[in-house]
Coordinates of C-alpha atoms in Angstrom, one line a residue:
X59 CA 0.0 0.0 0.0
X60 CA 1.1 3.6 -0.6
X61 CA 1.9 6.3 1.9
X62 CA -0.8 8.8 2.9
X63 CA 0.0 12.2 4.3
X64 CA -2.7 13.7 6.6
X65 CA -2.6 17.3 7.9
X66 CA -4.3 18.1 11.1
X67 CA -3.9 14.4 12.0
X68 CA -4.0 14.8 15.8
X69 CA -7.7 15.5 16.2
X70 CA -11.1 15.6 14.6
X71 CA -11.5 14.3 11.0
X72 CA -7.7 14.1 10.6
X73 CA -7.5 11.6 13.4
X74 CA -10.3 9.5 11.9
X75 CA -8.5 9.7 8.5
X76 CA -5.3 8.4 10.1
X77 CA -7.1 5.4 11.7
X78 CA -9.1 4.4 8.6
X79 CA -6.0 4.7 6.4
X80 CA -3.9 2.7 8.8
X81 CA -6.6 0.0 9.0
X82 CA -6.4 -0.1 5.2
X83 CA -2.7 -0.7 5.6
X84 CA -1.4 2.6 4.4
X85 CA 1.8 3.9 5.9
X86 CA 1.3 7.4 7.2
X87 CA 2.9 10.8 7.5
X88 CA 1.1 12.5 10.4
X89 CA 1.2 16.3 10.4
X90 CA 0.1 18.7 13.1
X91 CA 1.5 21.2 15.6
X92 CA 1.5 19.0 18.7
X93 CA 4.5 16.6 18.8
X94 CA 3.3 14.8 21.9
X95 CA -0.1 14.0 20.4
X96 CA 1.4 12.9 17.1
X97 CA 4.0 10.6 18.7
X98 CA 1.3 9.0 20.8
X99 CA -1.0 8.5 17.8
X100 CA 1.9 7.1 15.7
X101 CA 2.7 4.5 18.4
X102 CA -1.0 3.5 18.6
X103 CA -1.3 3.2 14.8
X104 CA 1.9 1.1 14.5
X105 CA 0.9 -1.2 17.3
X106 CA -2.7 -1.6 16.2
X107 CA -2.4 -1.7 12.5
X108 CA 1.2 -2.8 11.8
X109 CA 1.9 0.2 9.6
X110 CA 4.7 2.8 9.7
X111 CA 3.6 6.2 11.0
X112 CA 6.0 9.0 10.4
X113 CA 5.6 12.2 12.5
X114 CA 6.1 15.6 10.9
X115 CA 5.5 18.5 13.4
X116 CA 4.6 21.7 11.6
X117 CA 2.5 24.8 12.1
X118 CA 0.8 25.1 8.7
X119 CA -0.2 28.7 9.3
X120 CA 3.5 29.4 9.1
X121 CA 5.2 29.4 5.7
X122 CA 8.3 27.6 6.9
X123 CA 6.1 24.9 8.4
X124 CA 4.2 24.5 5.2
X125 CA 7.3 24.3 3.1
X126 CA 8.7 21.5 5.3
X127 CA 5.6 19.5 4.5
X128 CA 5.8 20.4 0.8
X129 CA 9.4 19.1 0.8
X130 CA 8.2 15.8 2.2
X131 CA 5.6 15.6 -0.6
X132 CA 8.3 16.1 -3.2
X133 CA 10.5 13.3 -1.8
X134 CA 10.7 10.7 -4.5
X135 CA 12.5 8.2 -2.3
X136 CA 9.4 7.7 -0.1
X137 CA 6.5 8.8 -2.4
X138 CA 3.2 10.0 -1.0
X139 CA 0.3 8.4 -2.9
X140 CA -2.5 10.3 -1.1
X141 CA -2.5 13.8 0.3
X142 CA -5.3 14.7 2.8
X143 CA -5.4 18.5 3.2
X144 CA -7.5 18.5 6.4
X145 CA -6.0 21.1 8.7
X146 CA -8.4 23.9 9.6
X147 CA -9.8 26.1 12.3
X148 CA -13.0 27.9 13.2
X149 CA -13.0 31.6 14.0
X150 CA -15.6 32.6 16.6
X151 CA -15.7 36.3 15.6
X152 CA -17.2 38.6 13.1
X153 CA -15.0 40.0 10.4
X154 CA -15.8 43.7 11.1
X155 CA -14.1 44.6 14.3
X156 CA -12.5 41.1 14.6
X157 CA -8.9 40.3 15.0
X158 CA -7.2 40.7 11.6
X159 CA -4.2 38.6 12.6
X160 CA -6.5 35.7 13.4
X161 CA -8.2 36.2 10.0
X162 CA -4.8 36.1 8.2
X163 CA -3.8 33.0 10.1
X164 CA -7.0 31.2 9.1
X165 CA -6.5 32.3 5.5
X166 CA -3.0 30.9 5.4
X167 CA -4.0 27.7 7.0
X168 CA -7.1 27.0 4.9
X169 CA -6.3 28.6 1.6
X170 CA -2.5 29.1 1.1
X171 CA -1.5 25.8 2.7
X172 CA -3.8 23.6 0.5
X173 CA -2.5 25.5 -2.5
X174 CA 1.1 25.0 -1.7
X175 CA 0.8 21.3 -0.6
X176 CA -1.5 20.4 -3.6
X177 CA 1.1 22.0 -5.9
X178 CA 3.9 19.9 -4.4
X179 CA 1.9 16.7 -4.3
X180 CA 0.4 17.1 -7.8
X181 CA 3.8 17.7 -9.4
X182 CA 5.3 14.6 -7.8
X183 CA 2.3 12.4 -8.5
X184 CA 1.9 13.4 -12.1
X185 CA 5.5 12.5 -12.7
X186 CA 4.8 9.0 -11.3
X187 CA 1.5 8.8 -13.1
X188 CA -0.6 8.0 -10.1
X189 CA -1.9 9.5 -6.8
X190 CA -4.8 11.4 -5.2
X191 CA -5.4 14.7 -3.4
X192 CA -8.3 15.1 -1.0
X193 CA -9.0 18.6 0.1
X194 CA -11.4 19.1 3.0
X195 CA -13.8 21.9 2.1
X196 CA -17.3 22.2 3.7
X197 CA -21.0 22.5 2.8
X198 CA -20.3 26.1 4.1
X199 CA -18.6 26.7 0.7
X200 CA -22.1 27.1 -0.8
X201 CA -23.4 29.4 2.0
X202 CA -22.5 32.9 3.3
X203 CA -21.1 32.3 6.7
X204 CA -18.3 34.8 6.9
X205 CA -14.7 34.2 5.9
X206 CA -14.9 30.5 6.7
X207 CA -17.4 30.1 3.8
X208 CA -15.1 32.1 1.6
X209 CA -12.1 29.9 2.5
X210 CA -14.0 26.7 1.9
X211 CA -15.6 28.1 -1.4
X212 CA -12.0 28.7 -2.6
X213 CA -11.0 25.1 -1.6
X214 CA -14.0 23.6 -3.5
X215 CA -13.5 25.7 -6.6
X216 CA -9.7 25.2 -6.6
X217 CA -10.1 21.4 -6.3
X218 CA -12.6 21.3 -9.2
X219 CA -10.1 23.2 -11.4
X220 CA -7.3 21.0 -10.3
X221 CA -9.3 17.9 -11.1
X222 CA -9.9 19.2 -14.6
X223 CA -6.2 19.9 -15.1
X224 CA -5.2 16.4 -13.8
X225 CA -7.6 14.6 -16.1
X226 CA -5.8 11.8 -17.9
X227 CA -2.6 12.0 -15.7
X228 CA -3.6 9.1 -13.4
X229 CA -3.9 11.6 -10.5
X230 CA -7.2 12.7 -9.0
X231 CA -8.4 15.6 -6.9
X232 CA -11.5 15.4 -4.6
X233 CA -13.1 18.1 -2.4
X234 CA -14.8 16.8 0.7
X235 CA -17.8 18.9 1.6
X236 CA -19.4 17.7 4.9
X237 CA -21.8 19.6 7.1
X238 CA -21.6 19.6 10.9
X239 CA -19.5 16.7 12.2
X240 CA -19.1 15.4 15.8
X241 CA -15.4 16.3 16.4
X242 CA -13.4 18.6 18.5
X243 CA -13.5 21.3 15.8
X244 CA -16.2 23.5 17.3
X245 CA -15.1 23.1 20.9
X246 CA -11.5 24.0 20.1
X247 CA -12.8 27.1 18.3
X248 CA -15.1 28.1 21.2
X249 CA -18.1 28.0 18.8
X250 CA -21.5 27.6 20.4
X251 CA -23.5 25.0 18.4
X252 CA -26.1 24.2 21.1
X253 CA -28.8 25.7 18.9
X254 CA -28.3 23.2 16.1
X255 CA -30.5 20.0 16.1
X256 CA -29.0 16.6 16.3
X257 CA -30.3 15.9 12.8
X258 CA -27.7 18.3 11.5
X259 CA -24.8 16.3 12.8
X260 CA -22.7 13.6 11.0
X261 CA -20.5 10.9 12.5
X262 CA -16.8 11.4 11.7
X263 CA -16.4 7.7 10.9
X264 CA -19.1 7.9 8.2
X265 CA -17.8 11.1 6.7
X266 CA -14.2 9.7 6.4
X267 CA -15.3 6.3 5.0
X268 CA -17.5 8.1 2.4
X269 CA -14.6 10.5 1.5
X270 CA -12.1 7.6 1.0
X271 CA -14.6 5.7 -1.1
X272 CA -15.2 8.7 -3.3
X273 CA -11.4 9.2 -3.7
X274 CA -11.1 5.6 -4.8
X275 CA -13.7 6.1 -7.5
X276 CA -12.3 9.4 -8.6
X277 CA -15.2 11.6 -7.6
X278 CA -14.4 15.3 -7.7
X279 CA -17.0 16.4 -5.0
X280 CA -17.7 14.2 -2.0
X281 CA -20.8 15.3 0.1
X282 CA -21.5 12.7 2.8
X283 CA -25.1 11.9 3.6
X284 CA -28.3 12.3 1.7
X285 CA -29.4 15.2 3.8
X286 CA -26.3 17.3 3.0
X287 CA -26.5 16.4 -0.6
X288 CA -30.0 17.8 -0.5
X289 CA -28.8 20.9 1.3
X290 CA -26.1 21.3 -1.4
X291 CA -28.6 21.0 -4.2
X292 CA -30.9 23.5 -2.7
X293 CA -28.0 25.9 -2.0
X294 CA -26.9 25.7 -5.6
X295 CA -30.4 26.3 -7.0
X296 CA -31.6 28.9 -4.5
X297 CA -31.3 32.7 -5.2
X298 CA -28.2 34.0 -3.5
X299 CA -30.4 36.5 -1.6
X300 CA -32.0 33.4 0.1
X301 CA -28.6 32.0 0.9
X302 CA -27.5 35.3 2.4
X303 CA -30.7 35.4 4.5
X304 CA -29.7 32.0 6.0
X305 CA -26.3 33.4 6.7
X306 CA -27.8 36.3 8.6
X307 CA -30.0 33.9 10.6
X308 CA -27.0 31.8 11.6
X309 CA -25.0 34.8 12.6
X310 CA -27.9 35.9 14.8
X311 CA -27.9 32.5 16.5
X312 CA -24.2 32.6 17.1
X313 CA -24.1 36.2 18.2
X314 CA -27.5 36.9 19.9
X315 CA -26.1 40.1 21.5
X316 CA -25.6 41.6 18.1
X317 CA -29.2 41.3 16.9
X318 CA -31.0 44.4 16.0

């Protein structure tokens, strides 16, 4: 089996990707900021699945950190066959009046990093004539939920364009567009999601298994669950004024003190 590189591997969807890929007998390169968590995960994966798990500590909102991971993707001696661009964060703030440095960090992590790592991976993979890139976007890409929607809209559109360019090379590109998923993501971002019904939530195991199945079949867009495929279809067909109205309602729920 080939090597898979997973960013944001220490928690959330990245952690689930690591376990499912290890179970499928892929050796792994695990990327995140916390060396302690990565080393613990690597030991668990190696013991449980009998695979090799390489640890690469990097802050992907930092250009030097991103470049170290890009160098690993270019390494022809230990080629990476699957790149999972999963690292991300949630900003619990409005853009106007918010912390600009935090916005720039989020932009670097969720836009610049997938661009740089996809470029490194695609170049190496095309040369070998095989490989796959999975970029984690979101159903928010079709909505109007602040800069997070803008970042994920970029990831989705970028991945579609990359898939077109890669056609016929033996390399594929897939954008994963889940909705709400039960992970640490919202808690770590201090985002209050108590107002969202249980029906809106997906299981991380199901999201990842769907994504990997879609990568294997060469799908360009992977939207786990029928309910979110329905949401995506409605969002694509609805007038943008209606989509913006949903965004205003969500912001009112998230920031009730700002209503008026």
